[in-house]
Coordinates of C-alpha atoms and ligand atoms in Angstrom, one line a residue:
X1 CA -4.0 -40.2 28.6
X2 CA -3.7 -40.7 24.8
X3 CA -5.7 -39.9 21.7
X4 CA -5.8 -41.6 18.3
X5 CA -7.7 -40.5 15.3
X6 CA -8.7 -42.6 12.3
X7 CA -6.1 -41.6 9.6
X8 CA -7.3 -40.4 6.3
X9 CA -7.4 -43.3 3.8
X10 CA -5.3 -42.9 0.8
X11 CA -7.4 -45.3 -1.3
X12 CA -10.9 -46.6 -0.8
X13 CA -9.7 -50.1 -0.4
X14 CA -7.1 -49.4 2.3
X15 CA -7.7 -50.7 5.8
X16 CA -8.5 -48.0 8.4
X17 CA -5.3 -47.0 10.1
X18 CA -5.0 -44.8 13.1
X19 CA -2.9 -41.8 13.7
X20 CA -1.7 -41.0 17.2
X21 CA -2.4 -37.3 17.9
X22 CA -1.3 -37.8 21.5
X23 CA 0.9 -40.7 22.7
X24 CA 0.2 -41.9 26.3
X25 CA 1.1 -38.8 28.3
X26 CA 1.0 -38.0 32.0
X27 CA 0.6 -34.4 32.9
X28 CA 0.0 -33.0 36.4
X29 CA -0.9 -29.4 36.6
X30 CA -0.3 -28.0 40.1
X31 CA -3.0 -25.7 41.5
X32 CA -2.0 -22.1 41.1
X33 CA 0.8 -22.8 38.7
X34 CA 1.1 -21.8 35.1
X35 CA 2.1 -24.4 32.4
X36 CA 3.2 -23.4 28.9
X37 CA 2.8 -25.9 26.1
X38 CA 5.1 -25.4 23.1
X39 CA 5.8 -27.4 20.0
X40 CA 5.6 -27.3 16.3
X41 CA 2.2 -27.3 14.5
X42 CA 0.6 -30.7 14.6
X43 CA 2.5 -31.9 17.6
X44 CA -0.6 -32.5 19.7
X45 CA -0.9 -29.3 21.8
X46 CA -4.6 -28.7 21.0
X47 CA -5.4 -32.3 21.4
X48 CA -3.9 -32.3 24.9
X49 CA -5.8 -29.1 25.8
X50 CA -9.1 -30.5 24.5
X51 CA -8.7 -33.6 26.5
X52 CA -7.9 -31.6 29.6
X53 CA -11.1 -29.6 29.1
X54 CA -13.3 -32.7 28.5
X55 CA -14.0 -31.5 25.0
X56 CA -12.6 -34.7 23.5
X57 CA -12.4 -38.3 24.6
X58 CA -9.1 -39.9 25.4
X59 CA -8.5 -43.2 23.5
X60 CA -6.9 -44.5 26.7
X61 CA -6.4 -43.1 30.2
X62 CA -8.3 -40.5 32.2
X63 CA -8.3 -36.9 33.0
X64 CA -9.2 -35.6 36.5
X65 CA -9.3 -32.3 38.2
X66 CA -9.2 -32.2 42.0
X67 CA -9.4 -36.0 41.8
X68 CA -12.7 -35.8 40.0
X69 CA -12.9 -37.6 36.6
X70 CA -13.7 -35.1 33.9
X71 CA -12.8 -36.8 30.6
X72 CA -15.5 -36.9 28.0
X73 CA -16.9 -40.2 29.4
X74 CA -17.6 -38.5 32.7
X75 CA -21.1 -37.7 33.9
X76 CA -22.9 -34.6 32.6
X77 CA -22.7 -33.3 36.2
X78 CA -18.9 -33.6 36.3
X79 CA -18.6 -31.9 32.9
X80 CA -20.8 -29.0 34.1
X81 CA -18.7 -28.8 37.2
X82 CA -15.6 -28.7 35.0
X83 CA -17.0 -25.9 33.0
X84 CA -17.5 -23.9 36.2
X85 CA -13.9 -24.4 37.0
X86 CA -12.4 -23.5 33.6
X87 CA -12.3 -20.7 31.2
X88 CA -11.1 -21.0 27.7
X89 CA -9.6 -18.7 25.1
X90 CA -8.9 -19.8 21.5
X91 CA -6.6 -18.3 18.9
X92 CA -9.1 -16.7 16.6
X93 CA -11.0 -13.8 18.1
X94 CA -13.1 -13.6 14.8
X95 CA -14.3 -17.2 14.8
X96 CA -14.9 -17.6 18.5
X97 CA -17.5 -14.8 19.1
X98 CA -21.1 -15.2 18.0
X99 CA -21.7 -12.2 15.6
X100 CA -25.4 -12.0 16.6
X101 CA -24.7 -11.4 20.2
X102 CA -23.6 -8.2 21.8
X103 CA -20.4 -8.1 23.8
X104 CA -22.4 -7.9 27.0
X105 CA -24.4 -11.0 26.0
X106 CA -21.2 -12.8 25.0
X107 CA -19.4 -12.0 28.3
X108 CA -22.5 -12.7 30.4
X109 CA -23.3 -16.0 28.7
X110 CA -21.3 -18.2 31.1
X111 CA -22.8 -16.4 34.1
X112 CA -26.3 -17.4 33.0
X113 CA -25.4 -20.7 31.5
X114 CA -23.7 -21.8 34.7
X115 CA -26.3 -20.1 36.9
X116 CA -23.7 -18.0 38.7
X117 CA -25.3 -16.2 41.6
X118 CA -24.9 -12.4 42.2
X119 CA -25.5 -9.3 40.1
X120 CA -24.6 -10.7 36.6
X121 CA -25.0 -7.4 34.8
X122 CA -22.6 -5.7 37.3
X123 CA -20.2 -8.6 36.9
X124 CA -20.2 -8.1 33.1
X125 CA -19.4 -4.4 33.4
X126 CA -16.7 -5.2 36.0
X127 CA -15.0 -7.8 33.8
X128 CA -15.2 -5.6 30.7
X129 CA -13.5 -2.9 32.6
X130 CA -10.9 -5.4 33.9
X131 CA -9.9 -6.2 30.3
X132 CA -9.8 -2.5 29.4
X133 CA -13.0 -2.1 27.4
X134 CA -15.3 0.9 27.7
X135 CA -18.7 0.4 29.4
X136 CA -20.4 1.2 26.0
X137 CA -18.9 -2.0 24.7
X138 CA -21.8 -3.9 26.4
X139 CA -24.2 -3.1 23.6
X140 CA -21.9 -3.4 20.6
X141 CA -21.5 -6.4 18.3
X142 CA -18.3 -8.2 17.5
X143 CA -17.9 -6.7 14.0
X144 CA -17.7 -3.2 15.7
X145 CA -14.5 -4.1 17.5
X146 CA -10.9 -4.5 16.3
X147 CA -9.2 -7.8 16.5
X148 CA -7.4 -6.9 19.8
X149 CA -10.7 -5.7 21.3
X150 CA -12.4 -8.9 20.3
X151 CA -9.7 -11.0 22.0
X152 CA -10.3 -8.8 25.1
X153 CA -14.0 -9.8 24.9
X154 CA -13.1 -13.4 24.5
X155 CA -10.8 -13.1 27.6
X156 CA -13.6 -11.3 29.5
X157 CA -16.0 -14.2 28.7
X158 CA -13.4 -16.7 29.8
X159 CA -12.9 -15.2 33.2
X160 CA -16.4 -13.8 33.9
X161 CA -17.4 -16.7 36.0
X162 CA -14.2 -16.6 38.0
X163 CA -12.8 -19.9 36.8
X164 CA -9.9 -21.4 38.8
X165 CA -8.3 -22.7 35.6
X166 CA -7.7 -20.6 32.5
X167 CA -6.8 -22.4 29.3
X168 CA -5.5 -20.6 26.3
X169 CA -4.9 -22.3 22.9
X170 CA -2.6 -19.8 21.2
X171 CA -4.9 -16.9 22.3
X172 CA -2.3 -14.2 21.3
X173 CA -1.1 -15.6 18.0
X174 CA -3.5 -13.8 15.8
X175 CA -2.8 -10.4 17.4
X176 CA -0.3 -7.8 16.3
X177 CA 2.7 -7.1 18.5
X178 CA 1.3 -4.1 20.4
X179 CA -2.0 -5.7 21.2
X180 CA -0.3 -9.0 22.1
X181 CA 1.8 -7.1 24.6
X182 CA -1.2 -5.4 26.1
X183 CA -3.2 -8.7 26.5
X184 CA -0.1 -10.4 27.9
X185 CA 0.2 -7.6 30.6
X186 CA -3.5 -8.3 31.4
X187 CA -2.8 -12.0 31.8
X188 CA 0.3 -11.4 34.0
X189 CA -1.8 -9.0 36.1
X190 CA -4.6 -11.5 36.4
X191 CA -2.2 -14.1 37.6
X192 CA -0.7 -11.7 40.1
X193 CA -4.0 -10.8 41.6
X194 CA -5.8 -14.2 41.6
X195 CA -4.6 -17.7 42.2
X196 CA -5.6 -18.7 38.7
X197 CA -4.1 -21.9 37.3
X198 CA -3.0 -21.4 33.7
X199 CA -2.5 -23.8 30.9
X200 CA -1.2 -21.9 27.9
X201 CA -0.4 -23.1 24.4
X202 CA 1.8 -20.7 22.7
X203 CA 4.5 -20.5 20.1
X204 CA 5.8 -17.2 21.5
X205 CA 8.6 -17.9 23.9
X206 CA 8.3 -14.3 25.2
X207 CA 4.8 -15.1 26.2
X208 CA 5.8 -18.4 27.9
X209 CA 8.6 -16.6 29.7
X210 CA 6.4 -13.9 31.1
X211 CA 3.6 -16.1 32.0
X212 CA 4.6 -19.7 32.7
X213 CA 6.4 -21.4 35.6
X214 CA 6.8 -24.7 33.8
X215 CA 7.0 -25.7 30.1
X216 CA 6.0 -28.8 28.3
X217 CA 7.6 -29.3 24.9
X218 CA 5.7 -31.5 22.4
X219 CA 6.7 -33.2 19.2
X220 CA 4.6 -35.8 17.2
X221 CA 2.2 -36.4 20.1
X222 CA 5.0 -36.9 22.6
X223 CA 6.2 -34.8 25.4
X224 CA 9.9 -34.6 24.6
X225 CA 11.0 -32.3 27.4
X226 CA 9.5 -30.6 30.5
X227 CA 10.7 -28.6 33.4
X228 CA 10.8 -25.1 34.9
X229 CA 10.5 -22.4 32.2
X230 CA 14.0 -21.2 33.1
X231 CA 15.6 -24.5 32.8
X232 CA 13.9 -25.5 29.6
X233 CA 14.4 -22.2 27.8
X234 CA 18.0 -21.5 29.0
X235 CA 19.3 -25.1 29.1
X236 CA 17.2 -27.2 26.8
X237 CA 18.4 -30.8 26.8
X238 CA 16.7 -32.0 23.6
X239 CA 17.9 -31.1 20.1
X240 CA 14.3 -30.6 19.1
X241 CA 13.8 -28.0 21.9
X242 CA 17.0 -26.2 20.9
X243 CA 15.8 -26.1 17.3
X244 CA 12.4 -24.9 18.3
X245 CA 13.8 -22.1 20.5
X246 CA 16.3 -21.1 17.8
X247 CA 13.4 -20.8 15.3
X248 CA 11.5 -18.4 17.5
X249 CA 12.5 -14.9 18.1
X250 CA 12.9 -14.1 21.8
X251 CA 11.7 -10.7 22.9
X252 CA 14.7 -9.1 24.6
X253 CA 14.4 -8.1 28.2
X254 CA 11.6 -10.4 29.0
Ligands
LIG1 N1 -10.4 -34.2 14.9 C1 -9.3 -34.7 14.3 N2 -9.4 -35.7 13.4 C2 -8.3 -36.3 12.8 N3 -7.0 -35.9 13.1 C3 -6.9 -34.9 14.1 C4 -8.0 -34.3 14.7 N4 -7.5 -33.4 15.6 C5 -6.1 -33.4 15.5 N5 -5.8 -34.3 14.6 C6 -4.4 -34.7 14.2 O1 -3.6 -34.9 15.4 C7 -2.4 -34.3 15.3 C8 -2.2 -33.3 16.4 O2 -3.0 -32.2 16.2 P1 -3.2 -30.9 17.1 O3 -3.4 -31.4 18.5 O4 -4.2 -30.0 16.6 O5 -1.7 -30.2 17.0 P2 -1.2 -28.8 17.4 O6 -2.3 -28.1 18.2 O7 0.0 -29.0 18.2 O8 -1.0 -28.0 16.1 C9 -2.2 -33.7 13.9 O9 -1.6 -34.6 13.1 C10 -3.7 -33.5 13.5 O10 -3.8 -33.6 12.1
LIG2 MG1 -3.3 -26.3 17.9

């Protein structure tokens, strides 16, 4: 699929131009695998992820999950189905949580919205415990938590309905090093204990190394390199990838 946006006009009289956020791209995500997406800012990572989630319409091409069409022109039923299959965590744990809702309501929202059967309150408590939050967190509001705890809440919400696919758009970037390591452990554990498929945008190579089987490298809306995480990180073939890797500190021992 691809995605163009109207480019900003420089003068009122200029003809409308388009800017390609994502050039025609084929991406297969194998069930149960974990794909890392790296690339400089503005390279099209978020655009790609939004298309995969049916949050944005491709200018050309289609997106399907399990052979089912889920791009934004798909039926409401298919998009609902997609929401059931996917969980999403964004970068900013401050902006992504509704300040008027308690942590319990936030985490439980997908269970009610998607009409997930079972004891929903129990599931909320269970998933809060899973991300390392105290049971009392249920009745507290986002501003009562630290940034790291908020990102745990965001993660709990993303996994509450047991999605098969978890998508993160730089979910660890806003966190300090210690908290980042803790949440990373959580994600590694989650992958170990479930057959979650992961699509993970990150500019932290350590994160990609610990979490992803394969890596896609993006530049100016193009995939410039892809392959197993090991191959891409240890033996990058493109100068762009080499430069990108050189610019990012690698956590030793990971
Ligand atoms: N809604 C939008 N309207 C116009 N341009 C956009 C929009 N979203 C993204 N773009 C442009 O598309 C390009 C890719 O953006 P994005 O996918 O957000 O990159 P990344 O996530 O890698 O930083 C950028 O040049 C950005 O300015
Ligand atoms: Mg982005």
